PDB file of C-alpha atoms in Angstrom:
ATOM      1  CA  MET R 701      18.405  -2.445  16.761  1.00 62.00           C
ATOM      2  CA  SER R 702      16.732   0.885  17.252  1.00 77.00           C
ATOM      3  CA  ILE R 703      13.340   1.469  18.799  1.00 82.00           C
ATOM      4  CA  GLY R 704      12.070   2.956  15.515  1.00 73.00           C
ATOM      5  CA  PHE R 705      12.969  -0.215  13.633  1.00 74.00           C
ATOM      6  CA  LEU R 706      11.254  -2.416  16.231  1.00 84.00           C
ATOM      7  CA  LYS R 707       8.119  -0.241  16.144  1.00 83.00           C
ATOM      8  CA  GLY R 708       8.045  -0.467  12.358  1.00 78.00           C
ATOM      9  CA  LEU R 709       8.527  -4.233  12.434  1.00 83.00           C
ATOM     10  CA  PHE R 710       5.766  -4.647  15.036  1.00 87.00           C
ATOM     11  CA  PHE R 711       3.394  -2.461  12.997  1.00 85.00           C
ATOM     12  CA  CYS R 712       4.220  -4.428   9.833  1.00 85.00           C
ATOM     13  CA  ILE R 713       3.483  -7.728  11.572  1.00 89.00           C
ATOM     14  CA  LEU R 714       0.275  -6.290  12.994  1.00 89.00           C
ATOM     15  CA  LEU R 715      -0.898  -5.139   9.545  1.00 87.00           C
ATOM     16  CA  LEU R 716       0.034  -8.484   8.028  1.00 88.00           C
ATOM     17  CA  LEU R 717      -1.909 -10.379  10.712  1.00 88.00           C
ATOM     18  CA  ALA R 718      -4.923  -8.100  10.263  1.00 88.00           C
ATOM     19  CA  GLN R 719      -4.778  -8.638   6.504  1.00 86.00           C
ATOM     20  CA  VAL R 720      -4.396 -12.401   6.641  1.00 86.00           C
ATOM     21  CA  LEU R 721      -6.766 -13.191   9.512  1.00 87.00           C
ATOM     22  CA  VAL R 722      -9.530 -10.640   8.922  1.00 87.00           C
ATOM     23  CA  LEU R 723      -9.346  -8.501   5.805  1.00 84.00           C
ATOM     24  CA  ASN R 724      -8.746 -11.295   3.283  1.00 82.00           C
ATOM     25  CA  HIS R 725     -12.146 -12.691   4.252  1.00 82.00           C
ATOM     26  CA  ILE R 726     -13.977  -9.446   3.456  1.00 82.00           C
ATOM     27  CA  HIS R 727     -15.403  -9.356  -0.068  1.00 79.00           C
ATOM     28  CA  LEU R 728     -17.873  -6.504  -0.072  1.00 79.00           C
ATOM     29  CA  PHE R 729     -20.457  -7.075  -2.842  1.00 82.00           C
ATOM     30  CA  ASN R 730     -18.144  -9.834  -4.097  1.00 80.00           C
ATOM     31  CA  TYR R 731     -15.748  -7.190  -5.467  1.00 82.00           C
ATOM     32  CA  ALA R 732     -14.105  -5.053  -2.788  1.00 86.00           C
ATOM     33  CA  THR R 733     -11.341  -6.467  -0.623  1.00 87.00           C
ATOM     34  CA  PRO R 734      -9.245  -4.120   1.527  1.00 89.00           C
ATOM     35  CA  LEU R 735      -5.520  -4.450   0.834  1.00 90.00           C
ATOM     36  CA  LEU R 736      -4.118  -2.739   3.885  1.00 89.00           C
ATOM     37  CA  TYR R 737      -0.445  -3.754   3.645  1.00 87.00           C
ATOM     38  CA  ILE R 738       0.080  -0.977   1.066  1.00 91.00           C
ATOM     39  CA  TYR R 739       0.088   1.359   4.079  1.00 91.00           C
ATOM     40  CA  MET R 740       3.576   0.166   5.014  1.00 90.00           C
ATOM     41  CA  VAL R 741       4.880   1.176   1.588  1.00 91.00           C
ATOM     42  CA  LEU R 742       3.308   4.609   1.995  1.00 91.00           C
ATOM     43  CA  ARG R 743       5.223   5.111   5.241  1.00 89.00           C
ATOM     44  CA  PHE R 744       8.766   4.430   3.983  1.00 89.00           C
ATOM     45  CA  ARG R 745      10.911   7.435   4.744  1.00 86.00           C
ATOM     46  CA  ARG R 746      12.354   9.684   2.097  1.00 85.00           C
ATOM     47  CA  ASN R 747      15.859   8.772   0.904  1.00 84.00           C
ATOM     48  CA  GLN R 748      15.760   5.333   2.512  1.00 87.00           C
ATOM     49  CA  PRO R 749      18.178   3.066   0.617  1.00 88.00           C
ATOM     50  CA  ARG R 750      16.483   1.589  -2.445  1.00 91.00           C
ATOM     51  CA  TRP R 751      17.718  -1.904  -1.641  1.00 92.00           C
ATOM     52  CA  ALA R 752      16.136  -1.706   1.827  1.00 90.00           C
ATOM     53  CA  VAL R 753      12.780  -0.599   0.428  1.00 91.00           C
ATOM     54  CA  LEU R 754      12.780  -3.300  -2.259  1.00 93.00           C
ATOM     55  CA  LEU R 755      13.872  -6.004   0.176  1.00 93.00           C
ATOM     56  CA  SER R 756      11.245  -4.959   2.743  1.00 91.00           C
ATOM     57  CA  CYS R 757       8.494  -4.946   0.117  1.00 92.00           C
ATOM     58  CA  PHE R 758       9.619  -8.306  -1.232  1.00 95.00           C
ATOM     59  CA  VAL R 759       9.668  -9.927   2.224  1.00 92.00           C
ATOM     60  CA  MET R 760       6.303  -8.377   3.111  1.00 92.00           C
ATOM     61  CA  GLY R 761       4.873  -9.672  -0.173  1.00 92.00           C
ATOM     62  CA  ILE R 762       6.260 -13.186   0.356  1.00 93.00           C
ATOM     63  CA  ALA R 763       4.779 -13.270   3.866  1.00 91.00           C
ATOM     64  CA  ALA R 764       1.385 -12.065   2.637  1.00 90.00           C
ATOM     65  CA  ASP R 765       1.406 -14.545  -0.261  1.00 91.00           C
ATOM     66  CA  THR R 766       2.372 -17.422   2.002  1.00 91.00           C
ATOM     67  CA  PHE R 767      -0.565 -16.903   4.335  1.00 88.00           C
ATOM     68  CA  SER R 768      -3.083 -15.724   1.709  1.00 86.00           C
ATOM     69  CA  ASN R 769      -2.520 -18.522  -0.831  1.00 85.00           C
ATOM     70  CA  THR R 770      -1.803 -16.058  -3.632  1.00 85.00           C
ATOM     71  CA  PRO R 771       1.558 -17.271  -4.944  1.00 87.00           C
ATOM     72  CA  GLY R 772       3.591 -14.295  -6.115  1.00 89.00           C
ATOM     73  CA  LEU R 773       0.698 -11.869  -6.578  1.00 91.00           C
ATOM     74  CA  THR R 774       1.336  -9.658  -3.574  1.00 91.00           C
ATOM     75  CA  THR R 775       5.104 -10.003  -3.943  1.00 94.00           C
ATOM     76  CA  ILE R 776       5.020  -8.650  -7.493  1.00 94.00           C
ATOM     77  CA  THR R 777       2.776  -5.714  -6.690  1.00 94.00           C
ATOM     78  CA  LEU R 778       4.452  -4.701  -3.425  1.00 94.00           C
ATOM     79  CA  THR R 779       7.920  -4.909  -4.981  1.00 95.00           C
ATOM     80  CA  LEU R 780       6.750  -2.737  -7.877  1.00 95.00           C
ATOM     81  CA  MET R 781       5.299  -0.215  -5.438  1.00 94.00           C
ATOM     82  CA  GLY R 782       8.567  -0.224  -3.501  1.00 94.00           C
ATOM     83  CA  PHE R 783      10.421   0.478  -6.741  1.00 95.00           C
ATOM     84  CA  LEU R 784       8.074   3.344  -7.643  1.00 94.00           C
ATOM     85  CA  HIS R 785       7.918   4.797  -4.119  1.00 92.00           C
ATOM     86  CA  PRO R 786      10.541   7.585  -4.523  1.00 90.00           C
ATOM     87  CA  TYR R 787       9.093   8.648  -7.863  1.00 92.00           C
ATOM     88  CA  LEU R 788       5.532   8.786  -6.530  1.00 91.00           C
ATOM     89  CA  LEU R 789       6.598  10.671  -3.394  1.00 89.00           C
ATOM     90  CA  MET R 790       8.715  13.322  -5.119  1.00 89.00           C
ATOM     91  CA  PRO R 791       5.866  15.520  -6.514  1.00 88.00           C
ATOM     92  CA  PHE R 792       4.407  15.935  -3.022  1.00 87.00           C
ATOM     93  CA  LEU R 793       7.597  17.192  -1.364  1.00 83.00           C
ATOM     94  CA  ASN R 794       9.026  20.674  -1.149  1.00 79.00           C
ATOM     95  CA  ARG R 795      12.767  21.250  -1.220  1.00 74.00           C
ATOM     96  CA  GLU R 796      12.884  22.266   2.425  1.00 75.00           C
ATOM     97  CA  TYR R 797      11.578  18.925   3.707  1.00 75.00           C
ATOM     98  CA  ALA R 798      14.100  16.860   5.661  1.00 76.00           C
ATOM     99  CA  ASP R 799      15.920  13.999   3.966  1.00 73.00           C
ATOM    100  CA  ASP R 800      14.626  11.486   6.517  1.00 77.00           C
ATOM    101  CA  LEU R 801      10.979  12.591   6.280  1.00 83.00           C
ATOM    102  CA  VAL R 802       8.376   9.885   6.897  1.00 85.00           C
ATOM    103  CA  PRO R 803       5.309  10.645   4.750  1.00 87.00           C
ATOM    104  CA  SER R 804       2.256  11.144   6.924  1.00 86.00           C
ATOM    105  CA  ALA R 805      -0.647  13.518   7.347  1.00 86.00           C
ATOM    106  CA  ARG R 806       1.325  15.300  10.053  1.00 87.00           C
ATOM    107  CA  THR R 807       4.460  15.908   7.952  1.00 86.00           C
ATOM    108  CA  LEU R 808       2.953  16.476   4.493  1.00 85.00           C
ATOM    109  CA  GLY R 809      -0.383  17.921   5.492  1.00 86.00           C
ATOM    110  CA  PHE R 810      -3.613  16.020   5.195  1.00 87.00           C
ATOM    111  CA  ALA R 811      -4.428  17.101   1.611  1.00 91.00           C
ATOM    112  CA  ARG R 812      -0.993  16.215   0.222  1.00 91.00           C
ATOM    113  CA  PHE R 813      -0.854  12.926   2.077  1.00 92.00           C
ATOM    114  CA  THR R 814      -4.350  12.034   0.900  1.00 93.00           C
ATOM    115  CA  SER R 815      -3.404  12.723  -2.726  1.00 94.00           C
ATOM    116  CA  TYR R 816      -0.176  10.762  -2.344  1.00 94.00           C
ATOM    117  CA  ALA R 817      -1.990   7.830  -0.730  1.00 95.00           C
ATOM    118  CA  LEU R 818      -4.826   7.755  -3.269  1.00 96.00           C
ATOM    119  CA  ILE R 819      -2.431   7.676  -6.241  1.00 96.00           C
ATOM    120  CA  ASN R 820      -0.401   4.868  -4.660  1.00 96.00           C
ATOM    121  CA  ILE R 821      -3.466   2.855  -3.664  1.00 96.00           C
ATOM    122  CA  PHE R 822      -5.051   3.184  -7.099  1.00 96.00           C
ATOM    123  CA  LEU R 823      -1.867   2.103  -8.834  1.00 96.00           C
ATOM    124  CA  TYR R 824      -1.490  -0.794  -6.398  1.00 95.00           C
ATOM    125  CA  CYS R 825      -5.070  -1.999  -6.967  1.00 94.00           C
ATOM    126  CA  LEU R 826      -4.696  -1.625 -10.737  1.00 94.00           C
ATOM    127  CA  VAL R 827      -1.539  -3.759 -10.847  1.00 94.00           C
ATOM    128  CA  PHE R 828      -2.799  -6.255  -8.244  1.00 93.00           C
ATOM    129  CA  PHE R 829      -6.038  -7.063 -10.051  1.00 91.00           C
ATOM    130  CA  SER R 830      -4.447  -6.940 -13.507  1.00 91.00           C
ATOM    131  CA  VAL R 831      -1.895  -9.551 -12.486  1.00 90.00           C
ATOM    132  CA  GLU R 832      -4.601 -11.563 -10.740  1.00 86.00           C
ATOM    133  CA  ALA R 833      -6.920 -11.563 -13.751  1.00 81.00           C
ATOM    134  CA  PHE R 834      -4.071 -11.941 -16.277  1.00 79.00           C
ATOM    135  CA  ASN R 835      -6.591 -11.257 -19.029  1.00 73.00           C
ATOM    136  CA  PHE R 836      -9.352  -8.801 -19.739  1.00 70.00           C
ATOM    137  CA  PHE R 837     -12.016 -11.301 -20.733  1.00 79.00           C
ATOM    138  CA  ASN R 838     -14.321 -10.258 -17.902  1.00 81.00           C
ATOM    139  CA  TRP R 839     -13.281  -6.597 -17.836  1.00 84.00           C
ATOM    140  CA  GLN R 840     -16.341  -5.399 -15.902  1.00 87.00           C
ATOM    141  CA  HIS R 841     -15.520  -7.661 -12.958  1.00 86.00           C
ATOM    142  CA  TRP R 842     -11.872  -6.529 -13.157  1.00 88.00           C
ATOM    143  CA  LEU R 843     -12.924  -2.871 -13.167  1.00 90.00           C
ATOM    144  CA  TRP R 844     -15.340  -3.294 -10.245  1.00 91.00           C
ATOM    145  CA  CYS R 845     -12.674  -5.101  -8.225  1.00 90.00           C
ATOM    146  CA  ILE R 846     -10.226  -2.247  -8.805  1.00 93.00           C
ATOM    147  CA  ILE R 847     -12.751   0.477  -7.938  1.00 93.00           C
ATOM    148  CA  GLY R 848     -14.216  -1.338  -4.925  1.00 93.00           C
ATOM    149  CA  SER R 849     -10.878  -2.334  -3.449  1.00 93.00           C
ATOM    150  CA  PHE R 850      -9.466   1.134  -4.115  1.00 95.00           C
ATOM    151  CA  LEU R 851     -12.327   2.797  -2.232  1.00 94.00           C
ATOM    152  CA  LEU R 852     -12.271   0.346   0.681  1.00 93.00           C
ATOM    153  CA  THR R 853      -8.477   0.382   1.013  1.00 94.00           C
ATOM    154  CA  SER R 854      -8.407   4.180   0.800  1.00 95.00           C
ATOM    155  CA  LEU R 855     -10.997   4.423   3.548  1.00 94.00           C
ATOM    156  CA  PHE R 856      -9.017   2.086   5.833  1.00 92.00           C
ATOM    157  CA  VAL R 857      -5.683   3.834   5.165  1.00 93.00           C
ATOM    158  CA  LEU R 858      -7.082   7.312   5.761  1.00 93.00           C
ATOM    159  CA  VAL R 859      -8.837   6.215   8.955  1.00 92.00           C
ATOM    160  CA  ILE R 860      -5.597   4.683  10.266  1.00 90.00           C
ATOM    161  CA  GLU R 861      -3.640   7.786   9.315  1.00 88.00           C
ATOM    162  CA  TYR R 862      -6.185  10.111  10.915  1.00 86.00           C
ATOM    163  CA  ALA R 863      -6.140   7.980  14.091  1.00 87.00           C
ATOM    164  CA  ARG R 864      -2.325   8.078  14.167  1.00 78.00           C
ATOM    165  CA  LYS R 865      -2.339  11.844  13.649  1.00 62.00           C
ATOM    166  CA  SER R 866      -4.627  12.478  16.599  1.00 56.00           C
TER     167      SER R 866
END
């Protein structure tokens, strides 16, 4: 095993523990819950094998669902985000970027990474709360959950990325 793999695994476990032990208990104004494990999907390197990305997202989702008591919800959304990852990353890359590029504020630039992260986080929150609600009977609550969680998750992800960049 390489050091990079072990660092990634440790960071994934750390994010999962933070999500399960702390962040799942935050419900700002009864709507906004930070969903920080999307950050791991944002950091998958370019041209990583699709099966590895999908398997990693699936395992991360199963682990989050097991400890969060949300059977299948996180697994579905993280696996979908893993599937869409190369397509959502492509518009933010130039041709001269390396094939093993890890998306970050340092490699893409802060503006490009912020745009990339915000699109991914919004899509993640939209799918997550749509699957959770499974209907649009109370659409205002659904909409506020998406907006609140999107803003809170975006704030957390950008703070972590800025701290890693420094």
